[in-house]
PDB file of C-alpha atoms in Angstrom:
ATOM      1  CA  UNK A 281       0.000   0.000   0.000  1.00 91.00           C
ATOM      2  CA  UNK A 282       2.781   2.413   0.902  1.00 93.00           C
ATOM      3  CA  UNK A 283       4.533   1.816  -2.434  1.00 96.00           C
ATOM      4  CA  UNK A 284       1.294   2.266  -4.385  1.00 97.00           C
ATOM      5  CA  UNK A 285       0.482   5.520  -2.593  1.00 96.00           C
ATOM      6  CA  UNK A 286       3.989   6.796  -3.354  1.00 96.00           C
ATOM      7  CA  UNK A 287       3.556   5.967  -7.033  1.00 98.00           C
ATOM      8  CA  UNK A 288       0.133   7.637  -7.195  1.00 98.00           C
ATOM      9  CA  UNK A 289       1.335  10.782  -5.436  1.00 96.00           C
ATOM     10  CA  UNK A 290       4.270  11.034  -7.842  1.00 97.00           C
ATOM     11  CA  UNK A 291       2.085  10.646 -10.945  1.00 98.00           C
ATOM     12  CA  UNK A 292       2.516  13.316 -13.640  1.00 97.00           C
ATOM     13  CA  UNK A 293       0.703  11.525 -16.480  1.00 97.00           C
ATOM     14  CA  UNK A 294      -1.570  14.562 -17.025  1.00 97.00           C
ATOM     15  CA  UNK A 295       1.065  17.294 -16.678  1.00 98.00           C
ATOM     16  CA  UNK A 296       0.850  18.405 -20.321  1.00 97.00           C
ATOM     17  CA  UNK A 297      -2.966  18.358 -20.244  1.00 95.00           C
ATOM     18  CA  UNK A 298      -3.130  20.471 -17.038  1.00 96.00           C
ATOM     19  CA  UNK A 299      -0.520  22.924 -18.321  1.00 95.00           C
ATOM     20  CA  UNK A 300      -2.886  23.747 -21.217  1.00 92.00           C
ATOM     21  CA  UNK A 301      -5.865  24.587 -18.969  1.00 91.00           C
ATOM     22  CA  UNK A 302      -6.877  28.064 -17.855  1.00 88.00           C
ATOM     23  CA  UNK A 303      -5.209  27.421 -14.484  1.00 91.00           C
ATOM     24  CA  UNK A 304      -1.988  26.023 -16.044  1.00 93.00           C
ATOM     25  CA  UNK A 305      -1.378  23.963 -12.902  1.00 96.00           C
ATOM     26  CA  UNK A 306       0.772  20.937 -12.185  1.00 97.00           C
ATOM     27  CA  UNK A 307      -0.607  17.553 -11.116  1.00 98.00           C
ATOM     28  CA  UNK A 308      -1.183  17.029  -7.399  1.00 98.00           C
ATOM     29  CA  UNK A 309      -2.864  13.666  -6.796  1.00 98.00           C
ATOM     30  CA  UNK A 310      -5.113  13.674  -3.725  1.00 97.00           C
ATOM     31  CA  UNK A 311      -6.169  10.250  -2.453  1.00 97.00           C
ATOM     32  CA  UNK A 312      -6.685   8.586   0.916  1.00 96.00           C
ATOM     33  CA  UNK A 313      -6.257   4.810   1.098  1.00 95.00           C
ATOM     34  CA  UNK A 314      -5.509   2.118   3.616  1.00 95.00           C
ATOM     35  CA  UNK A 315      -5.853  -1.620   4.031  1.00 94.00           C
ATOM     36  CA  UNK A 316      -8.320  -1.157   6.907  1.00 96.00           C
ATOM     37  CA  UNK A 317     -10.811   1.394   5.536  1.00 97.00           C
ATOM     38  CA  UNK A 318     -14.213  -0.240   5.131  1.00 97.00           C
ATOM     39  CA  UNK A 319     -15.895   2.749   3.459  1.00 98.00           C
ATOM     40  CA  UNK A 320     -14.813   3.988   0.045  1.00 98.00           C
ATOM     41  CA  UNK A 321     -15.816   7.397  -1.232  1.00 98.00           C
ATOM     42  CA  UNK A 322     -15.566   7.367  -5.020  1.00 98.00           C
ATOM     43  CA  UNK A 323     -15.991  10.939  -6.175  1.00 95.00           C
ATOM     44  CA  UNK A 324     -15.305  12.944  -9.303  1.00 95.00           C
ATOM     45  CA  UNK A 325     -11.988  14.786  -8.935  1.00 96.00           C
ATOM     46  CA  UNK A 326     -10.512  17.300  -6.517  1.00 96.00           C
ATOM     47  CA  UNK A 327     -11.536  20.930  -6.940  1.00 93.00           C
ATOM     48  CA  UNK A 328      -9.236  23.949  -6.851  1.00 93.00           C
ATOM     49  CA  UNK A 329      -9.389  24.275  -3.042  1.00 93.00           C
ATOM     50  CA  UNK A 330      -8.524  20.626  -2.577  1.00 95.00           C
ATOM     51  CA  UNK A 331      -5.681  21.024  -5.078  1.00 96.00           C
ATOM     52  CA  UNK A 332      -4.292  23.816  -2.892  1.00 95.00           C
ATOM     53  CA  UNK A 333      -4.817  22.045   0.444  1.00 95.00           C
ATOM     54  CA  UNK A 334      -3.852  18.536  -0.667  1.00 95.00           C
ATOM     55  CA  UNK A 335      -6.700  17.215   1.501  1.00 96.00           C
ATOM     56  CA  UNK A 336      -9.959  15.887  -0.034  1.00 97.00           C
ATOM     57  CA  UNK A 337     -13.284  17.616   0.554  1.00 96.00           C
ATOM     58  CA  UNK A 338     -11.817  20.703   2.258  1.00 94.00           C
ATOM     59  CA  UNK A 339     -14.658  22.848   0.993  1.00 91.00           C
ATOM     60  CA  UNK A 340     -18.407  23.363   1.464  1.00 92.00           C
ATOM     61  CA  UNK A 341     -19.051  20.149  -0.485  1.00 94.00           C
ATOM     62  CA  UNK A 342     -17.070  18.318   2.169  1.00 96.00           C
ATOM     63  CA  UNK A 343     -19.105  19.949   4.939  1.00 97.00           C
ATOM     64  CA  UNK A 344     -22.320  18.816   3.278  1.00 98.00           C
ATOM     65  CA  UNK A 345     -20.963  15.310   2.616  1.00 98.00           C
ATOM     66  CA  UNK A 346     -19.895  14.857   6.253  1.00 98.00           C
ATOM     67  CA  UNK A 347     -23.379  15.975   7.302  1.00 98.00           C
ATOM     68  CA  UNK A 348     -24.948  13.438   4.933  1.00 98.00           C
ATOM     69  CA  UNK A 349     -22.737  10.706   6.395  1.00 98.00           C
ATOM     70  CA  UNK A 350     -23.316  11.774  10.000  1.00 98.00           C
ATOM     71  CA  UNK A 351     -19.598  11.949  10.799  1.00 98.00           C
ATOM     72  CA  UNK A 352     -17.257  14.604  12.134  1.00 98.00           C
ATOM     73  CA  UNK A 353     -14.010  15.727  10.489  1.00 97.00           C
ATOM     74  CA  UNK A 354     -11.643  13.539  12.569  1.00 98.00           C
ATOM     75  CA  UNK A 355     -13.669  10.434  11.671  1.00 98.00           C
ATOM     76  CA  UNK A 356     -13.968  11.423   8.015  1.00 98.00           C
ATOM     77  CA  UNK A 357     -10.232  12.003   7.666  1.00 98.00           C
ATOM     78  CA  UNK A 358      -9.253   8.797   9.468  1.00 98.00           C
ATOM     79  CA  UNK A 359      -7.670   6.764   6.652  1.00 96.00           C
ATOM     80  CA  UNK A 360      -8.283   3.623   8.665  1.00 96.00           C
ATOM     81  CA  UNK A 361     -12.024   4.223   8.321  1.00 97.00           C
ATOM     82  CA  UNK A 362     -12.582   6.087   5.041  1.00 98.00           C
ATOM     83  CA  UNK A 363     -10.762   5.698   1.735  1.00 98.00           C
ATOM     84  CA  UNK A 364     -11.242   8.574  -0.702  1.00 98.00           C
ATOM     85  CA  UNK A 365     -10.476   7.594  -4.246  1.00 97.00           C
ATOM     86  CA  UNK A 366     -11.906   9.933  -6.905  1.00 97.00           C
ATOM     87  CA  UNK A 367     -12.188   9.030 -10.569  1.00 98.00           C
ATOM     88  CA  UNK A 368      -9.463  11.575 -11.281  1.00 98.00           C
ATOM     89  CA  UNK A 369      -6.855  12.045  -8.562  1.00 98.00           C
ATOM     90  CA  UNK A 370      -5.938  15.612  -9.570  1.00 98.00           C
ATOM     91  CA  UNK A 371      -7.810  18.862 -10.082  1.00 98.00           C
ATOM     92  CA  UNK A 372      -8.526  18.793 -13.839  1.00 97.00           C
ATOM     93  CA  UNK A 373      -8.719  22.589 -14.268  1.00 95.00           C
ATOM     94  CA  UNK A 374     -11.502  24.830 -15.562  1.00 92.00           C
ATOM     95  CA  UNK A 375     -13.169  25.118 -18.927  1.00 86.00           C
ATOM     96  CA  UNK A 376     -13.810  28.463 -20.659  1.00 83.00           C
ATOM     97  CA  UNK A 377     -17.046  28.920 -18.657  1.00 85.00           C
ATOM     98  CA  UNK A 378     -15.228  28.446 -15.347  1.00 85.00           C
ATOM     99  CA  UNK A 379     -16.611  24.992 -14.592  1.00 85.00           C
ATOM    100  CA  UNK A 380     -14.438  22.049 -13.585  1.00 88.00           C
ATOM    101  CA  UNK A 381     -13.214  19.972 -16.492  1.00 94.00           C
ATOM    102  CA  UNK A 382     -14.092  16.261 -16.365  1.00 95.00           C
ATOM    103  CA  UNK A 383     -11.600  13.932 -14.698  1.00 97.00           C
ATOM    104  CA  UNK A 384      -9.197  12.581 -17.333  1.00 97.00           C
ATOM    105  CA  UNK A 385     -10.136   8.963 -18.082  1.00 96.00           C
ATOM    106  CA  UNK A 386      -6.442   8.023 -18.180  1.00 97.00           C
ATOM    107  CA  UNK A 387      -6.307   8.355 -14.394  1.00 98.00           C
ATOM    108  CA  UNK A 388      -8.860   5.620 -13.721  1.00 97.00           C
ATOM    109  CA  UNK A 389      -7.386   3.466 -16.507  1.00 97.00           C
ATOM    110  CA  UNK A 390      -3.929   3.770 -14.987  1.00 98.00           C
ATOM    111  CA  UNK A 391      -4.631   3.490 -11.266  1.00 98.00           C
ATOM    112  CA  UNK A 392      -8.144   2.396 -10.323  1.00 96.00           C
ATOM    113  CA  UNK A 393      -7.819  -1.395 -10.589  1.00 95.00           C
ATOM    114  CA  UNK A 394      -4.563  -1.457  -8.603  1.00 96.00           C
ATOM    115  CA  UNK A 395      -5.978   0.853  -5.946  1.00 96.00           C
ATOM    116  CA  UNK A 396      -9.198  -1.128  -5.606  1.00 95.00           C
ATOM    117  CA  UNK A 397      -7.270  -4.409  -5.379  1.00 95.00           C
ATOM    118  CA  UNK A 398      -5.137  -2.945  -2.603  1.00 94.00           C
ATOM    119  CA  UNK A 399      -8.286  -2.153  -0.594  1.00 92.00           C
ATOM    120  CA  UNK A 400     -10.014  -5.517  -0.551  1.00 80.00           C
ATOM    121  CA  UNK A 401     -11.718  -4.875   2.806  1.00 90.00           C
ATOM    122  CA  UNK A 402     -14.181  -2.206   1.538  1.00 97.00           C
ATOM    123  CA  UNK A 403     -17.767  -3.087   2.518  1.00 97.00           C
ATOM    124  CA  UNK A 404     -19.494   0.140   1.505  1.00 98.00           C
ATOM    125  CA  UNK A 405     -18.817   2.186  -1.629  1.00 98.00           C
ATOM    126  CA  UNK A 406     -20.334   5.643  -1.971  1.00 98.00           C
ATOM    127  CA  UNK A 407     -20.528   6.704  -5.610  1.00 98.00           C
ATOM    128  CA  UNK A 408     -20.634  10.488  -5.671  1.00 98.00           C
ATOM    129  CA  UNK A 409     -21.775  11.998  -8.945  1.00 97.00           C
ATOM    130  CA  UNK A 410     -22.098  10.869 -12.513  1.00 96.00           C
ATOM    131  CA  UNK A 411     -18.481   9.999 -13.301  1.00 96.00           C
ATOM    132  CA  UNK A 412     -18.175   7.516 -10.425  1.00 97.00           C
ATOM    133  CA  UNK A 413     -21.624   6.087 -11.117  1.00 98.00           C
ATOM    134  CA  UNK A 414     -20.890   5.639 -14.802  1.00 97.00           C
ATOM    135  CA  UNK A 415     -17.589   3.883 -14.078  1.00 96.00           C
ATOM    136  CA  UNK A 416     -18.850   1.565 -11.341  1.00 96.00           C
ATOM    137  CA  UNK A 417     -22.475   0.996 -12.403  1.00 97.00           C
ATOM    138  CA  UNK A 418     -22.373   1.835 -16.126  1.00 97.00           C
ATOM    139  CA  UNK A 419     -25.217   4.281 -15.466  1.00 95.00           C
ATOM    140  CA  UNK A 420     -25.700   7.520 -17.365  1.00 91.00           C
ATOM    141  CA  UNK A 421     -28.294   9.481 -15.415  1.00 97.00           C
ATOM    142  CA  UNK A 422     -27.518  10.621 -11.857  1.00 97.00           C
ATOM    143  CA  UNK A 423     -31.152  11.196 -10.885  1.00 98.00           C
ATOM    144  CA  UNK A 424     -32.270   7.762 -12.072  1.00 98.00           C
ATOM    145  CA  UNK A 425     -29.276   6.079 -10.467  1.00 98.00           C
ATOM    146  CA  UNK A 426     -29.713   7.795  -7.103  1.00 98.00           C
ATOM    147  CA  UNK A 427     -33.463   7.130  -7.179  1.00 98.00           C
ATOM    148  CA  UNK A 428     -32.648   3.426  -7.610  1.00 98.00           C
ATOM    149  CA  UNK A 429     -30.253   3.406  -4.644  1.00 98.00           C
ATOM    150  CA  UNK A 430     -32.060   0.444  -3.046  1.00 98.00           C
ATOM    151  CA  UNK A 431     -31.085  -1.688  -6.066  1.00 98.00           C
ATOM    152  CA  UNK A 432     -27.423  -1.318  -5.115  1.00 98.00           C
ATOM    153  CA  UNK A 433     -27.605  -1.306  -1.311  1.00 98.00           C
ATOM    154  CA  UNK A 434     -26.211  -2.376   1.060  1.00 98.00           C
ATOM    155  CA  UNK A 435     -22.724  -2.453  -0.497  1.00 98.00           C
ATOM    156  CA  UNK A 436     -23.077   0.508  -2.900  1.00 98.00           C
ATOM    157  CA  UNK A 437     -24.935   3.769  -2.413  1.00 98.00           C
ATOM    158  CA  UNK A 438     -25.023   6.267  -5.293  1.00 98.00           C
ATOM    159  CA  UNK A 439     -25.244   9.926  -4.277  1.00 98.00           C
ATOM    160  CA  UNK A 440     -25.464  13.251  -6.071  1.00 98.00           C
ATOM    161  CA  UNK A 441     -22.455  15.502  -5.712  1.00 96.00           C
ATOM    162  CA  UNK A 442     -22.723  17.444  -2.428  1.00 97.00           C
ATOM    163  CA  UNK A 443     -21.956  20.719  -4.213  1.00 92.00           C
ATOM    164  CA  UNK A 444     -24.075  23.806  -3.509  1.00 91.00           C
ATOM    165  CA  UNK A 445     -24.973  23.608  -7.211  1.00 89.00           C
ATOM    166  CA  UNK A 446     -27.139  20.597  -6.374  1.00 94.00           C
ATOM    167  CA  UNK A 447     -29.214  22.330  -3.695  1.00 96.00           C
ATOM    168  CA  UNK A 448     -32.160  22.688  -6.091  1.00 97.00           C
ATOM    169  CA  UNK A 449     -31.841  18.992  -7.037  1.00 97.00           C
ATOM    170  CA  UNK A 450     -32.065  18.047  -3.350  1.00 97.00           C
ATOM    171  CA  UNK A 451     -35.122  20.269  -2.836  1.00 97.00           C
ATOM    172  CA  UNK A 452     -36.750  18.810  -5.944  1.00 98.00           C
ATOM    173  CA  UNK A 453     -36.262  15.244  -4.644  1.00 98.00           C
ATOM    174  CA  UNK A 454     -37.390  15.217  -0.980  1.00 98.00           C
ATOM    175  CA  UNK A 455     -37.026  11.413  -0.807  1.00 98.00           C
ATOM    176  CA  UNK A 456     -33.272  11.960  -0.829  1.00 98.00           C
ATOM    177  CA  UNK A 457     -33.360  13.503   2.647  1.00 98.00           C
ATOM    178  CA  UNK A 458     -36.288  11.518   4.052  1.00 98.00           C
ATOM    179  CA  UNK A 459     -35.386   8.030   2.764  1.00 98.00           C
ATOM    180  CA  UNK A 460     -31.831   7.785   1.484  1.00 98.00           C
ATOM    181  CA  UNK A 461     -29.929   9.906   4.041  1.00 98.00           C
ATOM    182  CA  UNK A 462     -31.206   8.055   7.128  1.00 98.00           C
ATOM    183  CA  UNK A 463     -30.256   4.748   5.501  1.00 98.00           C
ATOM    184  CA  UNK A 464     -26.863   6.151   4.491  1.00 98.00           C
ATOM    185  CA  UNK A 465     -26.122   7.296   8.040  1.00 98.00           C
ATOM    186  CA  UNK A 466     -27.159   3.902   9.401  1.00 98.00           C
ATOM    187  CA  UNK A 467     -24.888   2.026   6.946  1.00 98.00           C
ATOM    188  CA  UNK A 468     -21.954   4.329   7.682  1.00 98.00           C
ATOM    189  CA  UNK A 469     -22.439   3.863  11.433  1.00 98.00           C
ATOM    190  CA  UNK A 470     -22.535   0.062  10.945  1.00 98.00           C
ATOM    191  CA  UNK A 471     -19.179   0.119   9.158  1.00 98.00           C
ATOM    192  CA  UNK A 472     -17.583   2.400  11.745  1.00 97.00           C
ATOM    193  CA  UNK A 473     -18.423   0.173  14.725  1.00 93.00           C
TER     194      UNK A 473
END
């Protein structure tokens, strides 16, 4: 595990791609893995704040996600409990409209299988957003996939991205807070005991 983490953190496979973005940044892979984590958070890719901090979910999305999970920051950032393995390990940069670019597919192709194999103890996988859901479930519609969360439980729970941009989505789908979130918190608590 230590060797794999070193290799991932030294990865520069997307350096040329990132240099051509509006932000012209260098790669900075941000992952959290261990052999003991039983919960895997499979997200999209780090944002600009996470790129700067080097710590996943250090933004308002992280605050909302921790609330959804019913955990505090020390628990969330305990690598022995939570693995955080996005579809793209680095901030992909912004497009011309100022939105995050999609995670480069080369990242998952290069690292995902090795990383998943190294974490064989995962009992609960949280698929956050469309990129993770498409990769793991071959689904193409976040709303439909999250609505069908019971089809994947108890080992997989698809979630929308916890971004403020999805506040209207959450309000439009009250079942998310009344049905899915209580179950999510219960499953997370089960894995943490």
